[in-house]
Structures are given as structure tokens and as C-alpha cells.
Coordinates of C-alpha atoms and ligand atoms in Angstrom, one line a residue:
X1 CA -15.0 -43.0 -5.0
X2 CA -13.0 -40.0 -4.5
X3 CA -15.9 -37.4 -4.8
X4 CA -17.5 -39.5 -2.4
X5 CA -14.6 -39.3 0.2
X6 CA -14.8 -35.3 -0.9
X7 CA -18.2 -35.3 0.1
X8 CA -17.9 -36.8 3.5
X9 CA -14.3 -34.9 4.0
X10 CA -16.4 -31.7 3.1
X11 CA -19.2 -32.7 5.6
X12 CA -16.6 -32.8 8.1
X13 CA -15.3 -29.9 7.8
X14 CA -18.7 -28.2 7.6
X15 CA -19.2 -29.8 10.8
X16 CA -15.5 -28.5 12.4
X17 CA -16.7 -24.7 10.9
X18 CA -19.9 -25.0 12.4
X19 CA -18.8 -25.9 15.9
X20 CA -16.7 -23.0 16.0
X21 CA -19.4 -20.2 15.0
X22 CA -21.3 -21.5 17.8
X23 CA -18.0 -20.7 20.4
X24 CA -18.3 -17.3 18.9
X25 CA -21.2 -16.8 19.5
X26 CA -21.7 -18.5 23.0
X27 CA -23.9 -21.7 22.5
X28 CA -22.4 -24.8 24.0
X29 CA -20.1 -26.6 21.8
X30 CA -20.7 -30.0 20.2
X31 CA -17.9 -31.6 21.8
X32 CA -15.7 -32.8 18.6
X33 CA -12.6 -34.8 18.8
X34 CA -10.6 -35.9 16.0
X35 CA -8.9 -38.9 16.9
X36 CA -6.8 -41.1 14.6
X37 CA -6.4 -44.7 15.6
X38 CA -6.4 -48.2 15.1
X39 CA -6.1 -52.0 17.2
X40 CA -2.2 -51.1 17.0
X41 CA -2.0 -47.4 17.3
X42 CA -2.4 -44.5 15.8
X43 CA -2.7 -45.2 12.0
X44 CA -2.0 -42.6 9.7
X45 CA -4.3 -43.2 7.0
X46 CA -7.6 -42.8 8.4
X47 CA -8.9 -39.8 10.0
X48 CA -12.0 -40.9 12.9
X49 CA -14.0 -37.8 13.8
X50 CA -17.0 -38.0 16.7
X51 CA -19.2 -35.3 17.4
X52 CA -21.5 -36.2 20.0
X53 CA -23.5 -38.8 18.4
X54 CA -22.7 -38.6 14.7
X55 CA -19.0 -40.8 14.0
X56 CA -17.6 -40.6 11.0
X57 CA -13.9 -42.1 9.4
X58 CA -12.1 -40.5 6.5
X59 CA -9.1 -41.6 4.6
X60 CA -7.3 -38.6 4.0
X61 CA -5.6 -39.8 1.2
X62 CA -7.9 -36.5 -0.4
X63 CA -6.6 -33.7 1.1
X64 CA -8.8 -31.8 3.3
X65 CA -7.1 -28.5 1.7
X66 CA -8.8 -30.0 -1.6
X67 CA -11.4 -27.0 -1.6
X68 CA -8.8 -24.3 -1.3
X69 CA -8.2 -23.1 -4.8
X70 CA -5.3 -21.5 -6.3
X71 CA -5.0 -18.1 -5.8
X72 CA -3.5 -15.6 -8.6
X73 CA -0.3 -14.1 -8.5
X74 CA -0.5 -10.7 -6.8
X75 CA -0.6 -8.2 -10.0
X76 CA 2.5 -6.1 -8.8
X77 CA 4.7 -8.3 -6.6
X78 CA 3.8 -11.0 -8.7
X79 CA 6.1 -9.3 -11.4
X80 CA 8.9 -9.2 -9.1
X81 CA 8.8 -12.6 -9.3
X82 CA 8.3 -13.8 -12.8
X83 CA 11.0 -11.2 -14.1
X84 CA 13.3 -12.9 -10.9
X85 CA 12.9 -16.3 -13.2
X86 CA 13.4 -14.5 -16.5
X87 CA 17.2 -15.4 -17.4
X88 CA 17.4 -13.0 -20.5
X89 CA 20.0 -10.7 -20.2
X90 CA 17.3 -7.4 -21.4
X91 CA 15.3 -8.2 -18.4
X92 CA 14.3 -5.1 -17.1
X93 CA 11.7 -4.9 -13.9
X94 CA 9.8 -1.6 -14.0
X95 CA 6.8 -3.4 -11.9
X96 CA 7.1 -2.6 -8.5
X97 CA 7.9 0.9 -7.1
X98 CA 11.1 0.7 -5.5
X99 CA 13.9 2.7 -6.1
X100 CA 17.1 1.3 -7.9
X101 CA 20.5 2.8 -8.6
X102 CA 22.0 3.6 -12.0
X103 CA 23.6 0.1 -11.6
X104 CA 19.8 -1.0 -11.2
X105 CA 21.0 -2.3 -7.8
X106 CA 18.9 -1.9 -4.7
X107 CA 20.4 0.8 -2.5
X108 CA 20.5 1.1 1.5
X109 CA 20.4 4.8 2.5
X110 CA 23.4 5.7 3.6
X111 CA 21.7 7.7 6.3
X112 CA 20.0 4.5 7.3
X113 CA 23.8 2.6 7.8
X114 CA 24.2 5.4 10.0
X115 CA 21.2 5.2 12.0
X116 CA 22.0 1.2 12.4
X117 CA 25.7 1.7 13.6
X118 CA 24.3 3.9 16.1
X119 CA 21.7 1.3 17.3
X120 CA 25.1 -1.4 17.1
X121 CA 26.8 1.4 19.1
X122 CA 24.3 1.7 21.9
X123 CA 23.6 -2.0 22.2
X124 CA 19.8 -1.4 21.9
X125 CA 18.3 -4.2 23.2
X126 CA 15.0 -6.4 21.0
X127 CA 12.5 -6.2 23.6
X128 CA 8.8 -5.4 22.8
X129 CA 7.5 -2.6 21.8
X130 CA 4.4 -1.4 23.4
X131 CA 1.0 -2.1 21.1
X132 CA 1.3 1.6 19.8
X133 CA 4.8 1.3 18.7
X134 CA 8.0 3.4 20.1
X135 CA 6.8 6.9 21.4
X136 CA 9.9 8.3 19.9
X137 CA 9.1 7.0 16.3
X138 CA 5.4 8.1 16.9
X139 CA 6.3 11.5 17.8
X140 CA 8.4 12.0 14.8
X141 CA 6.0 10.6 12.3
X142 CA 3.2 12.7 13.3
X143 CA 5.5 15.9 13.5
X144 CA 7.2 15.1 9.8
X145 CA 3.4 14.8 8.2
X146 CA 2.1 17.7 9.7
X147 CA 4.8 20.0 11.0
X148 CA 5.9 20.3 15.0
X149 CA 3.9 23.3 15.2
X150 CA 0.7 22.1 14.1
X151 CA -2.3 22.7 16.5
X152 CA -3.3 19.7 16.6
X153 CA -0.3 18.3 18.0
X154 CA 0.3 20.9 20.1
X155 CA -4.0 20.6 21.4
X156 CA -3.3 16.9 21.4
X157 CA -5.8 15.9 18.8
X158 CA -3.9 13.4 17.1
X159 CA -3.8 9.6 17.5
X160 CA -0.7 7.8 16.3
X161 CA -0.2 4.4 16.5
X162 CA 2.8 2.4 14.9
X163 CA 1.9 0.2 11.9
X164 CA 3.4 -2.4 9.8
X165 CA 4.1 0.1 7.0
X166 CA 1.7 1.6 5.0
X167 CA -0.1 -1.1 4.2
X168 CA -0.6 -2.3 7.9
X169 CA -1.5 1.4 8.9
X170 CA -4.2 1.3 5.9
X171 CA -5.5 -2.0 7.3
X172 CA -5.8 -0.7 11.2
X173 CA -7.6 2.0 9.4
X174 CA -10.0 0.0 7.6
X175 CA -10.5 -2.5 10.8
X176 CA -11.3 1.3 12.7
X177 CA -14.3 2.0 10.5
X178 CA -15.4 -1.3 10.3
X179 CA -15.6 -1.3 13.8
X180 CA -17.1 1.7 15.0
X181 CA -18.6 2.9 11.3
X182 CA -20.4 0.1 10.5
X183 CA -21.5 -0.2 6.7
X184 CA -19.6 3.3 5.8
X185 CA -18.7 3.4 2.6
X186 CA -15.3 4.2 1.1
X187 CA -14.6 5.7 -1.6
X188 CA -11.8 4.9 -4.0
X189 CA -9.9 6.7 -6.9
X190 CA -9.9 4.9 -10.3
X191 CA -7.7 3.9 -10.7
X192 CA -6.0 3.2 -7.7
X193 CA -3.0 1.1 -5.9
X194 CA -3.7 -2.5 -6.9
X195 CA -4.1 -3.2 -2.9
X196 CA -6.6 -0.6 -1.7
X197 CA -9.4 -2.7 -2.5
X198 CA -7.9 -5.9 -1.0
X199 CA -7.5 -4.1 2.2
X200 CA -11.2 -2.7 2.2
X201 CA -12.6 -6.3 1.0
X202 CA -10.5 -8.3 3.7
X203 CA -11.7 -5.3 6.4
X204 CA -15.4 -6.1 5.7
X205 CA -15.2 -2.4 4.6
X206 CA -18.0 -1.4 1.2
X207 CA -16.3 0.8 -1.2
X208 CA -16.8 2.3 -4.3
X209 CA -14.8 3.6 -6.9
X210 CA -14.7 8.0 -8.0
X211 CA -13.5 8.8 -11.1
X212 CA -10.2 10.1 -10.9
X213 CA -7.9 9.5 -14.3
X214 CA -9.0 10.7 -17.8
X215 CA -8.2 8.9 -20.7
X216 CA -8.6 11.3 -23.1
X217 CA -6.6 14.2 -21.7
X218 CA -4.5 11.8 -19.9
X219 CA -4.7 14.1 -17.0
X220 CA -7.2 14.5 -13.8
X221 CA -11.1 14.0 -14.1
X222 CA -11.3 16.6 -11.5
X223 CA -15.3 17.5 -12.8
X224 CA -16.3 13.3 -12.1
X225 CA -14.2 13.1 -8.8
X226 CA -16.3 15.9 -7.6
X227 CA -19.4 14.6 -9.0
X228 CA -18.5 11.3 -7.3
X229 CA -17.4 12.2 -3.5
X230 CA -20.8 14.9 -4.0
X231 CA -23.0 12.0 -4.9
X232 CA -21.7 9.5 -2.5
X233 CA -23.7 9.3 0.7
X234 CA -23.0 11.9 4.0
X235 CA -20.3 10.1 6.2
X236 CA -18.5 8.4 3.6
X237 CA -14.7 8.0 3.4
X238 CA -12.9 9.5 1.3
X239 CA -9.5 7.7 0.6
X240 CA -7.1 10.5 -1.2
X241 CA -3.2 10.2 -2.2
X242 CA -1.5 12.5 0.1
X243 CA 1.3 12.6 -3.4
X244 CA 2.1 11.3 -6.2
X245 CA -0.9 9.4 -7.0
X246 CA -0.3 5.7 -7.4
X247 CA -0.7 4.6 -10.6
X248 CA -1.1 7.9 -12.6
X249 CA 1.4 10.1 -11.2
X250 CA -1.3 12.6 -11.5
X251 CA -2.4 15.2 -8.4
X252 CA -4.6 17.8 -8.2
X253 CA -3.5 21.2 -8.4
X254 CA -3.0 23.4 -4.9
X255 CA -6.9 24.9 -5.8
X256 CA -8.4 21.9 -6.8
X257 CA -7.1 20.2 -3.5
X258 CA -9.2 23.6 -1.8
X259 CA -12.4 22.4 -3.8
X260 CA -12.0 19.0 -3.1
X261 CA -11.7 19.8 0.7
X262 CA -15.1 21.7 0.4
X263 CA -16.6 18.8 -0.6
X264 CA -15.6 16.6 1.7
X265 CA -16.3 19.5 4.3
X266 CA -20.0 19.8 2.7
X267 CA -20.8 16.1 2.5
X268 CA -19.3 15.7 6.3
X269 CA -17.3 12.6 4.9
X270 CA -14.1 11.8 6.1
X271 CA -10.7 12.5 4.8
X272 CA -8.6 9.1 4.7
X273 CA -4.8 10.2 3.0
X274 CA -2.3 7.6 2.1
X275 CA 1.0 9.1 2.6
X276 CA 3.4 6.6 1.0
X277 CA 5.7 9.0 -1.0
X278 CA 6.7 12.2 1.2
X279 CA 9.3 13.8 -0.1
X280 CA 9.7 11.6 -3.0
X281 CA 7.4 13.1 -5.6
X282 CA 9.0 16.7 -4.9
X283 CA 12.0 16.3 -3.3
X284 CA 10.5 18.2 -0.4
X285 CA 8.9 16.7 2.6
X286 CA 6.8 19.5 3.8
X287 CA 5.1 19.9 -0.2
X288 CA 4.5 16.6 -0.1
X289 CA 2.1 17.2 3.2
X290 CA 0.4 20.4 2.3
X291 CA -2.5 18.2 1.0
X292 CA -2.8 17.0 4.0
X293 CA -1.7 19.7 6.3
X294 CA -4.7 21.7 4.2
X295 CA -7.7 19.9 5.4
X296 CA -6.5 19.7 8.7
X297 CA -5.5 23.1 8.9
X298 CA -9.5 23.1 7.8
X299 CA -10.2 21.3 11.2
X300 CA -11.1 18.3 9.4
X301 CA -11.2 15.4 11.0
X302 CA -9.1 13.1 9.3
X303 CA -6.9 9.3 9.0
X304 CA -3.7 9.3 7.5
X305 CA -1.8 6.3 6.9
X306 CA 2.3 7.1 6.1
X307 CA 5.1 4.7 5.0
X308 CA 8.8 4.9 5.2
X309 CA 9.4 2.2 2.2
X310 CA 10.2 4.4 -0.3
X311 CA 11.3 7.8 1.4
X312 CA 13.4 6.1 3.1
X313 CA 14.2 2.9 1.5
X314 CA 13.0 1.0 4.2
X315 CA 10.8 -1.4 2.4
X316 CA 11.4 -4.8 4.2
X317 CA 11.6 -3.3 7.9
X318 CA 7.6 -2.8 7.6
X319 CA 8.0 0.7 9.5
X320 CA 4.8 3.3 8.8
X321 CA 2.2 4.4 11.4
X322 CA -1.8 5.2 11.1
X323 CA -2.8 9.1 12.7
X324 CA -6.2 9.9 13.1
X325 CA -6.7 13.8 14.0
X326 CA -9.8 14.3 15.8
X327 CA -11.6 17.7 16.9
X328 CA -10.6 17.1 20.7
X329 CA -8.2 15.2 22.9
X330 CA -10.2 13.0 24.3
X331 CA -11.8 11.4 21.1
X332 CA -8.0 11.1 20.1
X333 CA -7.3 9.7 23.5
X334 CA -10.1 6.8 22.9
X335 CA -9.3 6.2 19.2
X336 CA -5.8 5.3 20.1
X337 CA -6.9 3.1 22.9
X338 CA -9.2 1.3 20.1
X339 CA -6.3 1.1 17.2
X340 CA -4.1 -0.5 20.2
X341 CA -6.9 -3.6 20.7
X342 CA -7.6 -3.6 17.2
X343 CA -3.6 -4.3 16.6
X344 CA -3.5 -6.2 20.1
X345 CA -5.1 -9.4 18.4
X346 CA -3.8 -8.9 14.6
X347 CA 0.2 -8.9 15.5
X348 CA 0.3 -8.1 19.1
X349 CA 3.1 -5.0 18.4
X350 CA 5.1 -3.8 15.6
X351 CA 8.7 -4.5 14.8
X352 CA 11.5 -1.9 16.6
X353 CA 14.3 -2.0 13.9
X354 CA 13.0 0.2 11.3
X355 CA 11.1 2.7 14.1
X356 CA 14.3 3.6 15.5
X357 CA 15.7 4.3 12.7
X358 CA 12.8 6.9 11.6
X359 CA 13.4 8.1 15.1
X360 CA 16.9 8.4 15.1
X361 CA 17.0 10.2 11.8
X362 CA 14.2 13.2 12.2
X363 CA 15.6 13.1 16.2
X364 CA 19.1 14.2 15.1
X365 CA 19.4 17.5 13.0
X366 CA 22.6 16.3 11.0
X367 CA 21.3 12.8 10.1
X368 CA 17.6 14.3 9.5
X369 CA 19.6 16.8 7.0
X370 CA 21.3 14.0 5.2
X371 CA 18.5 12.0 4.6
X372 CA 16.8 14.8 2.8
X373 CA 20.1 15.6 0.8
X374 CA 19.7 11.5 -0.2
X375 CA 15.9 11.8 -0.8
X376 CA 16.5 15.0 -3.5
X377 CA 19.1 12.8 -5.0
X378 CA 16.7 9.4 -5.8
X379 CA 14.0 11.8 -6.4
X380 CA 16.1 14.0 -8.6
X381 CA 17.7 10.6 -10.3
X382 CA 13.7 9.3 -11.1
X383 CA 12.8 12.8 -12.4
X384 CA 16.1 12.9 -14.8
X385 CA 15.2 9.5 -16.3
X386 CA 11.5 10.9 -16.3
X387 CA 12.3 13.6 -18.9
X388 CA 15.3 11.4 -20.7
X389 CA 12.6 9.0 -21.6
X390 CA 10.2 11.4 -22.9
X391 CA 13.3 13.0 -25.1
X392 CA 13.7 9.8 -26.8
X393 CA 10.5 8.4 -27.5
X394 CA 9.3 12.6 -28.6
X395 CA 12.5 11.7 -30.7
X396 CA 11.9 8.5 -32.1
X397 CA 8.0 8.6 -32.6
X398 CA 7.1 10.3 -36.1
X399 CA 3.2 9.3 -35.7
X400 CA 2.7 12.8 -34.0
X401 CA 1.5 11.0 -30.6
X402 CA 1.8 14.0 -27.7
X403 CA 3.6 12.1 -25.3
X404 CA 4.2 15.2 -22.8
X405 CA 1.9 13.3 -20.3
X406 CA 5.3 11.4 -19.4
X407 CA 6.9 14.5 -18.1
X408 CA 3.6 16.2 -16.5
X409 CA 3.0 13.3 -14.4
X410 CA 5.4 13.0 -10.8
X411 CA 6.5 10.5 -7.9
X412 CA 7.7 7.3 -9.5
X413 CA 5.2 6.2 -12.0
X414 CA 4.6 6.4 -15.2
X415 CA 1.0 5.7 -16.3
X416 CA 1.9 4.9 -19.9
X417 CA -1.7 4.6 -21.2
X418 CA -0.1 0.9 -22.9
X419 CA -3.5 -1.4 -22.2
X420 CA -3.0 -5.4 -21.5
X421 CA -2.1 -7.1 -24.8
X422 CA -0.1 -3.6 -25.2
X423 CA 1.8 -4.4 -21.3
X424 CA 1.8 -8.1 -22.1
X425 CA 4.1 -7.3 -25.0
X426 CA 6.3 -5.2 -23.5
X427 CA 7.0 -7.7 -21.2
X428 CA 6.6 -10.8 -23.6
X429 CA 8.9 -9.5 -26.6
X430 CA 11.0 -6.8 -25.0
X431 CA 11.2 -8.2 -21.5
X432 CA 10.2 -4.9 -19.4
X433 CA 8.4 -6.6 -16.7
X434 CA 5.6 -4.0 -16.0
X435 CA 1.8 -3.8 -14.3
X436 CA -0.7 -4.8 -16.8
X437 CA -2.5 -1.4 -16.2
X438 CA 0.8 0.5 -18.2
X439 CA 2.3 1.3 -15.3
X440 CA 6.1 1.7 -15.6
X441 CA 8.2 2.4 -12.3
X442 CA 10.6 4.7 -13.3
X443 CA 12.7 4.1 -10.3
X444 CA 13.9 0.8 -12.1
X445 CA 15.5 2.7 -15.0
X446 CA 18.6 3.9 -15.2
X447 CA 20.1 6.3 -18.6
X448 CA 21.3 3.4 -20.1
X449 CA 18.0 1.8 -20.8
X450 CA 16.0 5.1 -21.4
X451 CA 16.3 4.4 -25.4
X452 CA 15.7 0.5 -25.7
X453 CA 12.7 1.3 -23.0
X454 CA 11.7 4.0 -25.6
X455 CA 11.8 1.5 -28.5
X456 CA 9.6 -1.0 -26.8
X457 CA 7.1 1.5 -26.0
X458 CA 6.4 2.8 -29.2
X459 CA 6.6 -0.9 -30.8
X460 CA 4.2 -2.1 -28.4
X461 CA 2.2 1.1 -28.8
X462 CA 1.6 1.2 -32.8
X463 CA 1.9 -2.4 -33.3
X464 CA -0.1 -4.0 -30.6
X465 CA -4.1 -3.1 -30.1
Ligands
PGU1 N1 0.1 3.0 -0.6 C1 0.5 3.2 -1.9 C2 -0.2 4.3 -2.7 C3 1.5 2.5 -2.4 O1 1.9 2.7 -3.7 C4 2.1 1.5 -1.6 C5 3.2 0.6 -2.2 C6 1.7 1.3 -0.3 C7 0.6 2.1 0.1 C8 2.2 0.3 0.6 O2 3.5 0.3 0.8 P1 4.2 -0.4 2.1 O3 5.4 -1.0 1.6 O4 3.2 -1.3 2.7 O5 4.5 0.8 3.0 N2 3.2 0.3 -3.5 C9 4.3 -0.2 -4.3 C10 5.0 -1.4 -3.6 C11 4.6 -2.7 -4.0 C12 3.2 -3.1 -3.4 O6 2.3 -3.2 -4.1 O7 3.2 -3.3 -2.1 C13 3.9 -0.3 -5.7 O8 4.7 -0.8 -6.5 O9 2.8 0.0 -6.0

């Protein structure tokens, strides 16, 4: 009885999908109405549905959400929120990149209170934002990635548009080439940022993967990612981590960023950067951008999407922006005015609190000053624990294991080379919530953990396969 109602329920919502492909497309609807009623009103247990001449009635005591499966948890956030309901007291959350004090508390820039009292100060009002975002914010962003003096600021040649962080930014990318490149490939490192794909898949955007992260040397397949973007057809997209590459903490050298631009330059494909740690796997903003600042110094033509979650703490105010350079000022002029009706439709405009912030900070020479002074201190805290783990597990290991990797690789990661069962048991006996790729962010740790984080390591290491 119930698969039968699921059939019919099924049927009807075939029918409901079906009628609005035809509104897309412009035929004349079928003229559906779902009605529920009875002799005495509406009755809540049966569902009556007419479309033109086929009637149909449906108890709804089988939900018509009954096809919708469940969905998995989301492989990094999703560890936020199983170590959230882990009451141990060695809990320890080393899954998602964001930075924590030696307390292991969350920390508010205090460059960022600043910025706020100001906005309390000046009674800034909540109005919307145009679609592009606030010019001030857009100014600054472009400037920080690529210097105030850059040509192609000064020629005009750049297209910024305000996006919900870097994520949102990466996804107005992704709808841009799906809308005006259609079946352009991208190509992606492996590994990657568990997201990347998502975005691409949900964009309607084909990618494939280039190799990127060697096993066996634990370092850069530089020979393979140049094989890869070489082999992958002219016009591609070429997605590249501006710094700190996310999850290996591994970037290519200043010379094999030159070779890798003469590829790209070669194959004509298209340079897509995701900025989402300026500043933080140096300490310095402008090394973090040379990557970039190279190929467009190149007069590439070339997206970049940048985020302010982790430079500047500002994870939950969604504040980043997508830039597209282009070779003149009028292709820039037109790609922002299709970014704008590509965001238009998705969210309408983006949220003011966290862009006046960004502006306010790189607008004022003092503030701008103190947030790099804060930035060298969580990078400088993340590269401390960096080499205090290394010290004790180089101590406590007698196998002979090289673990140097640890201290080679930068930003906030590091890519332990601990595979699933390996990951599962680190979290499972030692409860270090962690990706199940090995990933460890080392922005959760704090000194006092360094040698029971060492311990579980190496146990999960040698006694797990
Ligand atoms: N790009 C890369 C390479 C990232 O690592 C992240 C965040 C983003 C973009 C997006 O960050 P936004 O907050 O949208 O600006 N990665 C973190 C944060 C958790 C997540 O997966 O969103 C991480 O732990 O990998």
C-alpha cells in the first residue's frame, strides 16, 4: 500500500517538475492546481491535484520529501560538529582551518574591534549594498592582491565584484565560465580543498584533476602537474593556490611558479588563483601575492577569488571578492556587468558588515599596520607549534621515519600522510578530530598539546595500516 501511494506521490511530482521545464522553456503550462479539500473544508490528509484533465488524490501520510535521501556530513565542517558532541576532556579539533589561541579559544582581531567601534562611532547605517559590493571594500581588495601600483589597476583591467567569501567568489567564478565558456574544462590539484569540486559540480562546470602532491617524496609532483595542465586541452582553467596550498601545505618554488606560468601561457588556458591565505602562510601579505602578481605581471588574463576568513579572522561575516583581470578595460567593464546579474539572481548583494571592515582597515595606515603586526603574530604562533611538533615526534619516534615534511610544509596545515583507518584512529582512540585525508590544522594546537598530539601520531602511524 505505501509503495503504491509512493508511486502515485512520485507521479505527481514528476508531473509538478515537468510543468515547470516547460515555463522555462516557453511552452504553455498545463495549468496545475493543488487543492486540498473536502464536503467540510479543507482536510488535511489528502492532497487533490488537477492538471487539465488528469485528477489525481494523495494521502500524504508518505512524505512527498520521501525521495530526498540523506546526505553525508560535509568531510571538514562535519568534524566541527562531531568533535562539538564529543564530551571527553582530550578532545582536540585540528579539522577545520581556523585559527585558535593558545587557550584554544577563538580569537576576534583586535584590529577588527577597532574597525567595529568605528562603524558604532559613525552610526553606519544597514542599507544595501549595490550588487558589486562596497566600492571602498572593492578597491582595497584588488589593491592588497596586486599592489596599488599595478598596471592593471591603474589601465583599469580589473573586475572586482564583492563575494560571499571565498567560497561565494569561487562560485561566481565557476557560474562566469559556465556561462560564457561553455564545456571548459577545469583543472584541479590533487589533492585539493575538499569544496573545489562541489563548487565546479553544482556550477555545471567539467573538471579534472592534475597531479600535484607526491607520496613518496612527500613534496610537489611538479614533473606530473606539468604533464597534466600540458596535456589538458587549449582554453582550460587552470585552478592554482595563490599560498599555502590547502591540504598539503606544499607550493611551488618562485621558478617553478615561472614554468608553470609558461605553460599556462603556451596552452592559452586560464589562470584561476584561490587567494584564501594572504599573509598567513608567510607573515607577509605582498609574498603571499607574488604568485599571482607574476602571471599578471605576464599579462595573463586571469580570475582570482580572495577571502578574509582567515587573514583576518573574519570567518562568519562571509567577506571575500572575485577579480578577473582582463587585457583591456572594456572586457573588464562587461565581465563585471555579467558577475553583477550572475550574483543579481543567487543573493541579490552581499553583506556590508565584514566589507567595511576590510575597508576600514587597508583605508587607514595605523589600523592597516596593526593588522599586519596581528597577522605575523597567528602566523608566527601556527609556525612555532609547526616546528614544536616536529621536535617531539623527531624525539619520540626511534623507527627512523624522516618526518621533516612537517616543518617544510607552510600556511596552516599539516598533510600528515596518516591514511583513513590511520585518521579514524587518531580521532577514535586519541580524540584529535582531524580530515580523513591526514590533514591536521595546526591553527587548533596550542604548546600544551604538541606532545600528546605527537604521541597519537606515531601510535596511529606504526600501529594502524
Ligand atoms: N579556498 C581554500 C583553499 C580554503 O581552504 C577555504 C577554506 C576556502 C577557499 C573558503 O573559505 P571561506 O570561508 O569561504 O572564505 N577552508 C577551510 C575552512 C572550512 C571549509 O572547508 O570551508 C578548511 O578548513 O579547509
Amino acid at each position: 500500500m505505501a509503495s503504491s501511494l509512493l508511486s502515485v506521490a512520485s507521479h505527481t511530482l514528476s508531473l509538478a517538475s515537468s510543468s515547470s521545464l516547460e515555463t522555462h522553456t516557453g511552452k504553455p503550462k498545463l495549468g496545475c492546481n493543488t487543492l486540498r479539500f473536502n464536503k467540510e473544508g479543507p482536510n488535511p490528509f489528502t492532497n487533490s491535484r488537477s492538471c487539465g484533465r488528469i485528477s489525481m488524490t494523495v494521502a500524504v501520510n508518505v512524505s512527498r520529501f520521501e525521495g530526498i535521501p540523506m546526505a553525508p556530513p560535509d568531510p571538514i565542517l562535519g568534524v566541527s560538529e562531531a568533535f562539538k558532541a564529543d564530551t571527553s576532556e582530550l578532545k582536540l579539533n585540528l579539522g577545520v582551518g581556523a585559527y585558535r589561541t593558545e587557550e584554544l579559544q577563538p580569537y576576534v582581531l583586535k584590529v577588527v574591534k577597532k574597525a567595529e567601534n568605528l562603524m558604532l562611532e559613525r552610526g553606519d547605517n544597514k542599507e544595501y549594498l549595490p550588487i558589486e559590493g562596497l566600492a571602498a571594500f572593492n578597491k582595497a581588495t584588488a589593491e592588497l592582491l596586486l599592489g596599488a601600483d599595478n598596471p592593471a589597476i591603474k589601465q583599469q583591467r580589473v573586475a572586482t565584484v564583492q563575494g560571499l567569501s571565498g567560497t561565494g567568489s569561487l562560485r561566481l567564478g565557476a557560474a562566469l565560465i559556465e556561462r560564457y565558456f561553455p564545456g571548459a574544462k577545469v583543472l584541479i590539484s590533487a589533492p585539493t580543498w575538499g569544496n573545489h569540486k562541489n563548487i565546479f559540480n553544482d556550477a555545471r562546470v567539467p573538471w579534472s584533476e592534475y597531479r600535484y602532491y607526491d607520496p613518496k617524496t612527500v613534496g610537489l609532483d611538479f614533473e606530473g602537474m606539468i604533464e597534466d595542465i600540458k596535456s589538458a586541452p587549449e582554453g582550460s582553467f587552470v585552478l592554482l593556490h595563490g599560498c599555502a596550498h590547502n591540504p598539503t601545505g606544499i607550493d611551488p618554488t618562485p621558478e617553478q611558479w615561472e614554468k608553470i606560468a609558461d605553460v599556462i601561457q603556451e596552452k592559452n588556458h586560464i589562470p584561476f588563483f584561490d587567494v584564501a591565505y594572504q599573509g598567513f602562510a608567510s607573515g607577509s601579505l605582498d609574498a603571499d601575492a607574488a604568485s599571482v602578481r607574476l602571471f599578471v605581471s605576464r599579462g595573463l588574463e586571469v580570475l582570482v577569488a580572495q577571502s578574509y576568513s582567515k587573514n583576518l579572522g573574519l570567518y562568519a561575516e562571509r567577506i571575500g571578492a572575485i577579480n578577473v583581470i582582463s587585457s583591456s578595460p572594456e572586457a573588464a567593464t562587461r565581465v563585471k556587468s555579467q558577475l553583477k546579474r550572475l550574483a543579481r539572481p543567487m543573493y541579490s548583494n552581499p553583506p556590508v558588515h565584514g566589507a567595511r571592515i576590510v575597508a576600514d582597515i587597508v583605508g587607514n595606515p595605523n589600523l592597516f599596520n596593526e593588522w599586519k603586526a596581528e597577522m605575523e603574530m597567528m602566523a608566527g604562533r601556527i609556525k612555532s607549534v609547526r616546528h614544536q611538533l616536529y621536535d617531539s615526534i623527531a624525539a619520540k619516534d626511534k623507527s627512523g621515519k624522516d618526518w621533516s615534511f612537517i616543518v617544510k610544509q607552510i600556511g596552516m596545515f599539516s598533510y600528515t600522510g596518516l591514511n583513513k583507518e590511520q585518521s579514524d584512529h587518531m580521532t577514535n582512540k586519541w580524540r584529535v578530530y582531524m580530515t580523513k585525508d591526514g590533514r591536521i590544522s595546526l591553527a587548533g594546537l596550542s604548546a600544551a598539546k604538541v606532545e600528546y598530539l605527537a604521541g597519537a601520531i606515531i601510535d596511529s602511524f606504526h600501529n594502524v595500516s
